[in-house]
Amino acid sequence: MSNTLNIKETARQLGITTTTVLNWEKQGYLKPVKENNVLQYQKHHVLRLKEQIENGEIDRLANRANKKNSSRRFVPDEYSGKPEEIPLIEKIIEIVQAHELQVAECIFVLCLNRLVYEKILDALPLAELLKFYNKSSISENIKQELNLWQLELDIEPNLEAYQELLDLQINFSGDLIGTIYQSILTEGHKSKEGSYYTPSELCENMAGEYMNQMKGQMKILDPCCGTGPFLIAAGKQIRKMGRLIKPENIWGYDIDPIAVKIARINLMILFRDFNFNPNVYHRDLIYNYTLDDKIHKNRKFDIIISNPPWGAEFKVEQLSFLKENYPSILTLESFSYFVLIGLNLLNTGGFLSYILPESILNIRFHKDIRQFILQNAKILKIFNHKRIFKNVFTPVIRLDLQKIAEHNKGLPIISNGTSYQINSARFQRNIDFVFDIYNTDRDAGIIAKAYSLNHTSLLKQADWVLGIVTGNNKELLSKSPKKGWQHILKGTDIEKFHIKNPRHWIQYDKDRLQQAASLARYKAKEKLVYKFISSKLVFAYDNKKRLSLNSANIVIPKIPGYPLKVIMALFNSTLYQFIFKKKFFALKVLRNHLEQLPLPILKSSSIKQIEKLADRLILASADDELFAARFAELDELVFNLFGLLPEERKRVISEVAINSNLQD
Ligand SMILES: C[S@@+](CC[C@H](N)C(=O)[O-])C[C@H]1O[C@@H](n2cnc3c(N)ncnc32)[C@H](O)[C@@H]1O
């Protein structure tokens, strides 16, 4: 059997046109291989992508691809926390653009400006400053650093521009040069390298927590330190602790040579009373890691703190190296390599604390790294930080691990001020090793009850149809009916048990649409339609053969003796909302989630009773009191089916009502 597919077969598999295949190839989702001079696509890549589309991950990929090509610049004011610095930063960007200065040059001169500000260099005329001829006693190491940097720049200095940068009256505090550097980089660059730096307060919390627990000397590393916010935080902590921990014990690596230079200067200034050479190196952690290297080989650390790159890009030629050297990472996700390498670089008993996207906890895609964590570390804490990076919309968590062989029970979770303990041993038993942290042990008991009845599920017992992706809604959708056009549902047209009156129409022409199933699949005699982009389960019944857009997906259950309306009623009920929310805490209703929901084997009398109630709910208008009364009746019936105790019912209702899902 061939391992490759041609372009047409690929398009068919993915439900897209051949033009979209080529587009996706340009955006890097698909990597072609040439066979007998014909473009082919690896079958397993295509099938993997298909799974991602079905899981709703393609939107995320598409967003990423757009960002990676963006030449927009913006000031990451959440990093410095000082919006008043924005005019100054904008002025610097203006100077860089007007004189076509290289970023490295600009940063070099700003470092000189800062060294003068800190009174480490004398305020001499520029020409002299550039020779580092100084009256004040500048440390040998700083002198060497600047000399080397200037040599590396290897360009004729643009004295006029340099003077303008040097004349700027800057009130340097924190890692202002890091903020400026981030602001000069384009969004595309930041997204490709995954470089969004962490606000200092967060870095200080993370550094402080574990440094305080360690006795004696300790080695601290940020394996992708950027301009060094974590290194500065560790340095400040050393100062605070008043113990003699040598600044050489703070280590940093980064693939970005300019960021490394800024980090080195930052540390040299923080420890200006030490003449030392910071252990901060320009290094690609993923590729150099296995090389025999005198400084780095066999070096282990006690504390590793960072915000590793998320979704950084790898080149095609790097892929085989990654697969060979890190076989347990299947996703090619950059933060997963940093978790794995970080744990490998730790001494036993050492701590790792990372800022990561919340999706590491529950998305099936990341089960590889969850499994690695469960096998190699104890989970100490998970904090929910919601959104902390401007222009990065993903909710963010802090994950703290300890490298030990044996696992401990009890995992404290601190999220939005409420703190509770859960038994992390549960994660080992979860499908895909999901870290379902919003699910307390008490909640887990309720969910276990729902699964304790003999049950079946939609897994392998349903047809799934994705909504249509037009590729151009403006052109291909109409807000009024037209001859030959058909009514199409959007997610917002669907409510529990109801479909709103028609608001959009489309002309179904598969070749013009970016992604569409065959017409026959939308035209099933009866089907369930559900909101796809939603943290809630919202299902309606359709026997009018309506089409749907990609915000509304379709499922046609095929379980003998289990009517569609009964499945709709169960999924719409408060208990199922509770299970869905606690188990998956998802913002999209994925097929894989729905396939995991239990459908209890019921007596035919119960089936009939639920079906009748579903019909009544369909008939009652959504904002009618009657609807509310019937919905309460349904909830009661479902609670009774699973034998929930009064306090369990109360918990379910209140958790769903307060919408305590931290992502909402
Ligand atoms: C999200 S930033 C975080 C920087 C810093 N740790 C912080 O928290 O502010 C990620 C950093 O990873 C660096 N990076 C990306 N790939 C790397 C690699 N293979 N090896 C080392 N550093 C890398 C980027 O240059 C960037 O500075």
PDB file of C-alpha atoms in Angstrom, residues 172-356:
ATOM      1  CA  PHE A 172      16.088  52.839  32.894  1.00  0.00           C
ATOM      2  CA  SER A 173      14.341  50.444  35.204  1.00  0.00           C
ATOM      3  CA  GLY A 174      13.676  46.732  35.087  1.00  0.00           C
ATOM      4  CA  ASP A 175      14.379  45.197  31.704  1.00  0.00           C
ATOM      5  CA  LEU A 176      13.481  48.263  29.655  1.00  0.00           C
ATOM      6  CA  ILE A 177      15.943  47.314  26.905  1.00  0.00           C
ATOM      7  CA  GLY A 178      14.199  43.914  26.724  1.00  0.00           C
ATOM      8  CA  THR A 179      10.869  45.697  26.269  1.00  0.00           C
ATOM      9  CA  ILE A 180      12.368  47.905  23.567  1.00  0.00           C
ATOM     10  CA  TYR A 181      13.850  44.855  21.844  1.00  0.00           C
ATOM     11  CA  GLN A 182      10.473  43.104  21.909  1.00  0.00           C
ATOM     12  CA  SER A 183       8.839  46.189  20.461  1.00  0.00           C
ATOM     13  CA  ILE A 184      11.289  46.446  17.569  1.00  0.00           C
ATOM     14  CA  LEU A 185      10.778  42.820  16.579  1.00  0.00           C
ATOM     15  CA  THR A 186       7.814  42.236  14.306  1.00  0.00           C
ATOM     16  CA  GLU A 187       4.880  40.137  15.440  1.00  0.00           C
ATOM     17  CA  GLY A 188       5.867  37.627  12.751  1.00  0.00           C
ATOM     18  CA  HIS A 189       9.334  37.192  14.251  1.00  0.00           C
ATOM     19  CA  LYS A 190       7.973  36.870  17.784  1.00  0.00           C
ATOM     20  CA  SER A 191       5.435  34.310  16.714  1.00  0.00           C
ATOM     21  CA  LYS A 192       7.967  32.221  14.742  1.00  0.00           C
ATOM     22  CA  GLU A 193      10.367  32.063  17.661  1.00  0.00           C
ATOM     23  CA  GLY A 194       7.577  31.926  20.232  1.00  0.00           C
ATOM     24  CA  SER A 195       9.139  34.915  21.998  1.00  0.00           C
ATOM     25  CA  TYR A 196       6.775  36.708  24.310  1.00  0.00           C
ATOM     26  CA  TYR A 197       8.572  37.655  27.498  1.00  0.00           C
ATOM     27  CA  THR A 198       7.176  37.149  30.974  1.00  0.00           C
ATOM     28  CA  PRO A 199       6.189  40.068  33.254  1.00  0.00           C
ATOM     29  CA  SER A 200       8.679  40.548  36.085  1.00  0.00           C
ATOM     30  CA  GLU A 201       6.218  40.030  38.924  1.00  0.00           C
ATOM     31  CA  LEU A 202       5.426  36.554  37.701  1.00  0.00           C
ATOM     32  CA  CYS A 203       9.127  35.753  37.250  1.00  0.00           C
ATOM     33  CA  GLU A 204       9.852  36.939  40.785  1.00  0.00           C
ATOM     34  CA  ASN A 205       7.086  34.767  42.262  1.00  0.00           C
ATOM     35  CA  MET A 206       8.340  31.729  40.442  1.00  0.00           C
ATOM     36  CA  ALA A 207      12.009  32.284  41.244  1.00  0.00           C
ATOM     37  CA  GLY A 208      11.301  33.190  44.871  1.00  0.00           C
ATOM     38  CA  GLU A 209       9.156  30.190  45.615  1.00  0.00           C
ATOM     39  CA  TYR A 210      11.706  27.494  44.898  1.00  0.00           C
ATOM     40  CA  MET A 211      14.936  29.364  45.605  1.00  0.00           C
ATOM     41  CA  ASN A 212      13.727  29.900  49.159  1.00  0.00           C
ATOM     42  CA  GLN A 213      13.226  26.169  49.605  1.00  0.00           C
ATOM     43  CA  MET A 214      16.770  25.220  48.574  1.00  0.00           C
ATOM     44  CA  LYS A 215      19.574  25.077  51.081  1.00  0.00           C
ATOM     45  CA  GLY A 216      23.169  25.940  50.221  1.00  0.00           C
ATOM     46  CA  GLN A 217      24.383  26.617  46.679  1.00  0.00           C
ATOM     47  CA  MET A 218      21.937  26.022  43.861  1.00  0.00           C
ATOM     48  CA  LYS A 219      22.072  26.232  40.107  1.00  0.00           C
ATOM     49  CA  ILE A 220      19.196  28.003  38.409  1.00  0.00           C
ATOM     50  CA  LEU A 221      18.492  27.882  34.685  1.00  0.00           C
ATOM     51  CA  ASP A 222      16.182  29.527  32.211  1.00  0.00           C
ATOM     52  CA  PRO A 223      16.801  27.329  29.139  1.00  0.00           C
ATOM     53  CA  CYS A 224      15.372  29.942  26.758  1.00  0.00           C
ATOM     54  CA  CYS A 225      15.975  33.096  28.734  1.00  0.00           C
ATOM     55  CA  GLY A 226      15.283  35.817  26.159  1.00  0.00           C
ATOM     56  CA  THR A 227      16.565  39.093  27.586  1.00  0.00           C
ATOM     57  CA  GLY A 228      16.582  37.462  31.007  1.00  0.00           C
ATOM     58  CA  PRO A 229      13.498  38.374  33.064  1.00  0.00           C
ATOM     59  CA  PHE A 230      13.775  35.096  34.989  1.00  0.00           C
ATOM     60  CA  LEU A 231      17.531  35.528  35.393  1.00  0.00           C
ATOM     61  CA  ILE A 232      17.026  39.031  36.810  1.00  0.00           C
ATOM     62  CA  ALA A 233      14.333  37.678  39.137  1.00  0.00           C
ATOM     63  CA  ALA A 234      16.715  34.946  40.321  1.00  0.00           C
ATOM     64  CA  GLY A 235      19.452  37.552  40.764  1.00  0.00           C
ATOM     65  CA  LYS A 236      17.193  39.795  42.836  1.00  0.00           C
ATOM     66  CA  GLN A 237      16.221  36.802  44.932  1.00  0.00           C
ATOM     67  CA  ILE A 238      19.880  36.051  45.623  1.00  0.00           C
ATOM     68  CA  ARG A 239      20.329  39.649  46.757  1.00  0.00           C
ATOM     69  CA  LYS A 240      17.242  39.386  48.976  1.00  0.00           C
ATOM     70  CA  MET A 241      18.274  36.119  50.569  1.00  0.00           C
ATOM     71  CA  GLY A 242      21.536  37.695  51.676  1.00  0.00           C
ATOM     72  CA  ARG A 243      23.296  34.365  51.312  1.00  0.00           C
ATOM     73  CA  LEU A 244      26.385  34.012  49.248  1.00  0.00           C
ATOM     74  CA  ILE A 245      25.118  32.360  46.132  1.00  0.00           C
ATOM     75  CA  LYS A 246      27.476  33.224  43.339  1.00  0.00           C
ATOM     76  CA  PRO A 247      25.909  35.013  40.359  1.00  0.00           C
ATOM     77  CA  GLU A 248      27.658  32.429  38.162  1.00  0.00           C
ATOM     78  CA  ASN A 249      25.037  29.998  39.441  1.00  0.00           C
ATOM     79  CA  ILE A 250      22.401  31.724  37.350  1.00  0.00           C
ATOM     80  CA  TRP A 251      22.367  30.123  33.912  1.00  0.00           C
ATOM     81  CA  GLY A 252      20.589  31.106  30.739  1.00  0.00           C
ATOM     82  CA  TYR A 253      20.432  29.881  27.156  1.00  0.00           C
ATOM     83  CA  ASP A 254      18.699  31.337  24.160  1.00  0.00           C
ATOM     84  CA  ILE A 255      18.721  30.846  20.428  1.00  0.00           C
ATOM     85  CA  ASP A 256      18.490  34.609  19.927  1.00  0.00           C
ATOM     86  CA  PRO A 257      21.988  36.163  20.079  1.00  0.00           C
ATOM     87  CA  ILE A 258      20.781  39.726  20.692  1.00  0.00           C
ATOM     88  CA  ALA A 259      18.502  38.680  23.533  1.00  0.00           C
ATOM     89  CA  VAL A 260      21.430  36.795  25.073  1.00  0.00           C
ATOM     90  CA  LYS A 261      23.594  39.924  24.948  1.00  0.00           C
ATOM     91  CA  ILE A 262      20.893  41.968  26.679  1.00  0.00           C
ATOM     92  CA  ALA A 263      20.490  39.265  29.329  1.00  0.00           C
ATOM     93  CA  ARG A 264      24.242  39.194  29.952  1.00  0.00           C
ATOM     94  CA  ILE A 265      24.430  42.978  30.361  1.00  0.00           C
ATOM     95  CA  ASN A 266      21.342  42.874  32.603  1.00  0.00           C
ATOM     96  CA  LEU A 267      23.089  40.447  34.943  1.00  0.00           C
ATOM     97  CA  MET A 268      26.395  42.306  34.848  1.00  0.00           C
ATOM     98  CA  ILE A 269      24.598  45.480  35.898  1.00  0.00           C
ATOM     99  CA  LEU A 270      22.622  43.724  38.622  1.00  0.00           C
ATOM    100  CA  PHE A 271      25.830  42.268  40.024  1.00  0.00           C
ATOM    101  CA  ARG A 272      28.035  45.246  39.192  1.00  0.00           C
ATOM    102  CA  ASP A 273      30.067  44.653  42.345  1.00  0.00           C
ATOM    103  CA  PHE A 274      31.216  41.253  41.024  1.00  0.00           C
ATOM    104  CA  ASN A 275      33.660  41.015  38.177  1.00  0.00           C
ATOM    105  CA  PHE A 276      32.097  37.963  36.606  1.00  0.00           C
ATOM    106  CA  ASN A 277      31.303  36.421  33.305  1.00  0.00           C
ATOM    107  CA  PRO A 278      27.595  35.502  33.280  1.00  0.00           C
ATOM    108  CA  ASN A 279      26.741  31.928  32.406  1.00  0.00           C
ATOM    109  CA  VAL A 280      24.340  33.053  29.718  1.00  0.00           C
ATOM    110  CA  TYR A 281      24.962  31.551  26.313  1.00  0.00           C
ATOM    111  CA  HIS A 282      23.727  31.771  22.774  1.00  0.00           C
ATOM    112  CA  ARG A 283      22.560  28.227  22.347  1.00  0.00           C
ATOM    113  CA  ASP A 284      19.868  26.223  20.670  1.00  0.00           C
ATOM    114  CA  LEU A 285      18.739  24.021  23.504  1.00  0.00           C
ATOM    115  CA  ILE A 286      16.974  21.507  21.335  1.00  0.00           C
ATOM    116  CA  TYR A 287      19.808  20.817  18.894  1.00  0.00           C
ATOM    117  CA  ASN A 288      22.948  21.394  20.968  1.00  0.00           C
ATOM    118  CA  TYR A 289      21.616  19.463  23.845  1.00  0.00           C
ATOM    119  CA  THR A 290      23.068  16.146  22.769  1.00  0.00           C
ATOM    120  CA  LEU A 291      26.420  17.538  21.597  1.00  0.00           C
ATOM    121  CA  ASP A 292      29.591  16.957  23.506  1.00  0.00           C
ATOM    122  CA  ASP A 293      30.271  20.396  24.880  1.00  0.00           C
ATOM    123  CA  LYS A 294      32.652  21.160  27.692  1.00  0.00           C
ATOM    124  CA  ILE A 295      30.630  23.870  29.398  1.00  0.00           C
ATOM    125  CA  HIS A 296      27.246  22.265  29.112  1.00  0.00           C
ATOM    126  CA  LYS A 297      27.819  18.511  29.067  1.00  0.00           C
ATOM    127  CA  ASN A 298      26.379  16.666  32.044  1.00  0.00           C
ATOM    128  CA  ARG A 299      25.527  19.932  33.753  1.00  0.00           C
ATOM    129  CA  LYS A 300      22.480  19.599  35.959  1.00  0.00           C
ATOM    130  CA  PHE A 301      20.380  22.252  37.628  1.00  0.00           C
ATOM    131  CA  ASP A 302      18.332  22.537  40.801  1.00  0.00           C
ATOM    132  CA  ILE A 303      15.717  24.996  39.588  1.00  0.00           C
ATOM    133  CA  ILE A 304      14.548  25.521  36.029  1.00  0.00           C
ATOM    134  CA  ILE A 305      12.137  28.377  35.479  1.00  0.00           C
ATOM    135  CA  SER A 306      10.886  29.695  32.197  1.00  0.00           C
ATOM    136  CA  ASN A 307       8.240  30.527  29.756  1.00  0.00           C
ATOM    137  CA  PRO A 308       9.357  28.322  26.875  1.00  0.00           C
ATOM    138  CA  PRO A 309       8.465  29.070  23.266  1.00  0.00           C
ATOM    139  CA  TRP A 310       5.041  27.856  22.176  1.00  0.00           C
ATOM    140  CA  GLY A 311       4.468  26.820  18.585  1.00  0.00           C
ATOM    141  CA  ALA A 312       7.977  27.800  17.442  1.00  0.00           C
ATOM    142  CA  GLU A 313       8.692  26.740  13.884  1.00  0.00           C
ATOM    143  CA  PHE A 314      11.024  23.943  12.881  1.00  0.00           C
ATOM    144  CA  LYS A 315      12.589  23.546   9.482  1.00  0.00           C
ATOM    145  CA  VAL A 316      11.782  20.486   7.401  1.00  0.00           C
ATOM    146  CA  GLU A 317      15.398  19.321   7.625  1.00  0.00           C
ATOM    147  CA  GLN A 318      15.214  19.375  11.439  1.00  0.00           C
ATOM    148  CA  LEU A 319      12.284  17.001  11.668  1.00  0.00           C
ATOM    149  CA  SER A 320      14.185  13.728  11.448  1.00  0.00           C
ATOM    150  CA  PHE A 321      16.593  14.924  14.160  1.00  0.00           C
ATOM    151  CA  LEU A 322      13.668  15.700  16.446  1.00  0.00           C
ATOM    152  CA  LYS A 323      11.998  12.349  15.855  1.00  0.00           C
ATOM    153  CA  GLU A 324      15.224  10.449  16.413  1.00  0.00           C
ATOM    154  CA  ASN A 325      16.355  12.302  19.539  1.00  0.00           C
ATOM    155  CA  TYR A 326      13.012  12.859  21.226  1.00  0.00           C
ATOM    156  CA  PRO A 327      10.885   9.907  20.150  1.00  0.00           C
ATOM    157  CA  SER A 328       8.367  10.466  22.949  1.00  0.00           C
ATOM    158  CA  ILE A 329       7.331  13.853  21.525  1.00  0.00           C
ATOM    159  CA  LEU A 330       5.027  13.201  18.616  1.00  0.00           C
ATOM    160  CA  THR A 331       3.568  16.667  18.215  1.00  0.00           C
ATOM    161  CA  LEU A 332       6.613  18.741  17.201  1.00  0.00           C
ATOM    162  CA  GLU A 333       5.373  21.297  19.732  1.00  0.00           C
ATOM    163  CA  SER A 334       8.292  23.417  20.940  1.00  0.00           C
ATOM    164  CA  PHE A 335       7.150  23.766  24.553  1.00  0.00           C
ATOM    165  CA  SER A 336       6.971  19.979  24.853  1.00  0.00           C
ATOM    166  CA  TYR A 337      10.684  19.698  23.999  1.00  0.00           C
ATOM    167  CA  PHE A 338      11.447  22.284  26.670  1.00  0.00           C
ATOM    168  CA  VAL A 339       9.455  20.375  29.281  1.00  0.00           C
ATOM    169  CA  LEU A 340      11.215  17.134  28.359  1.00  0.00           C
ATOM    170  CA  ILE A 341      14.716  18.622  28.152  1.00  0.00           C
ATOM    171  CA  GLY A 342      14.073  20.703  31.279  1.00  0.00           C
ATOM    172  CA  LEU A 343      13.190  17.591  33.290  1.00  0.00           C
ATOM    173  CA  ASN A 344      16.250  15.809  31.908  1.00  0.00           C
ATOM    174  CA  LEU A 345      18.493  18.700  32.971  1.00  0.00           C
ATOM    175  CA  LEU A 346      17.197  18.698  36.562  1.00  0.00           C
ATOM    176  CA  ASN A 347      18.866  17.058  39.508  1.00  0.00           C
ATOM    177  CA  THR A 348      16.603  14.592  41.272  1.00  0.00           C
ATOM    178  CA  GLY A 349      14.464  16.588  43.696  1.00  0.00           C
ATOM    179  CA  GLY A 350      14.907  19.716  41.577  1.00  0.00           C
ATOM    180  CA  PHE A 351      12.046  22.005  40.585  1.00  0.00           C
ATOM    181  CA  LEU A 352      10.739  23.052  37.214  1.00  0.00           C
ATOM    182  CA  SER A 353       8.230  25.876  36.908  1.00  0.00           C
ATOM    183  CA  TYR A 354       6.976  26.898  33.450  1.00  0.00           C
ATOM    184  CA  ILE A 355       4.422  29.256  31.971  1.00  0.00           C
ATOM    185  CA  LEU A 356       2.468  27.261  29.389  1.00  0.00           C
TER     186      LEU A 356
END
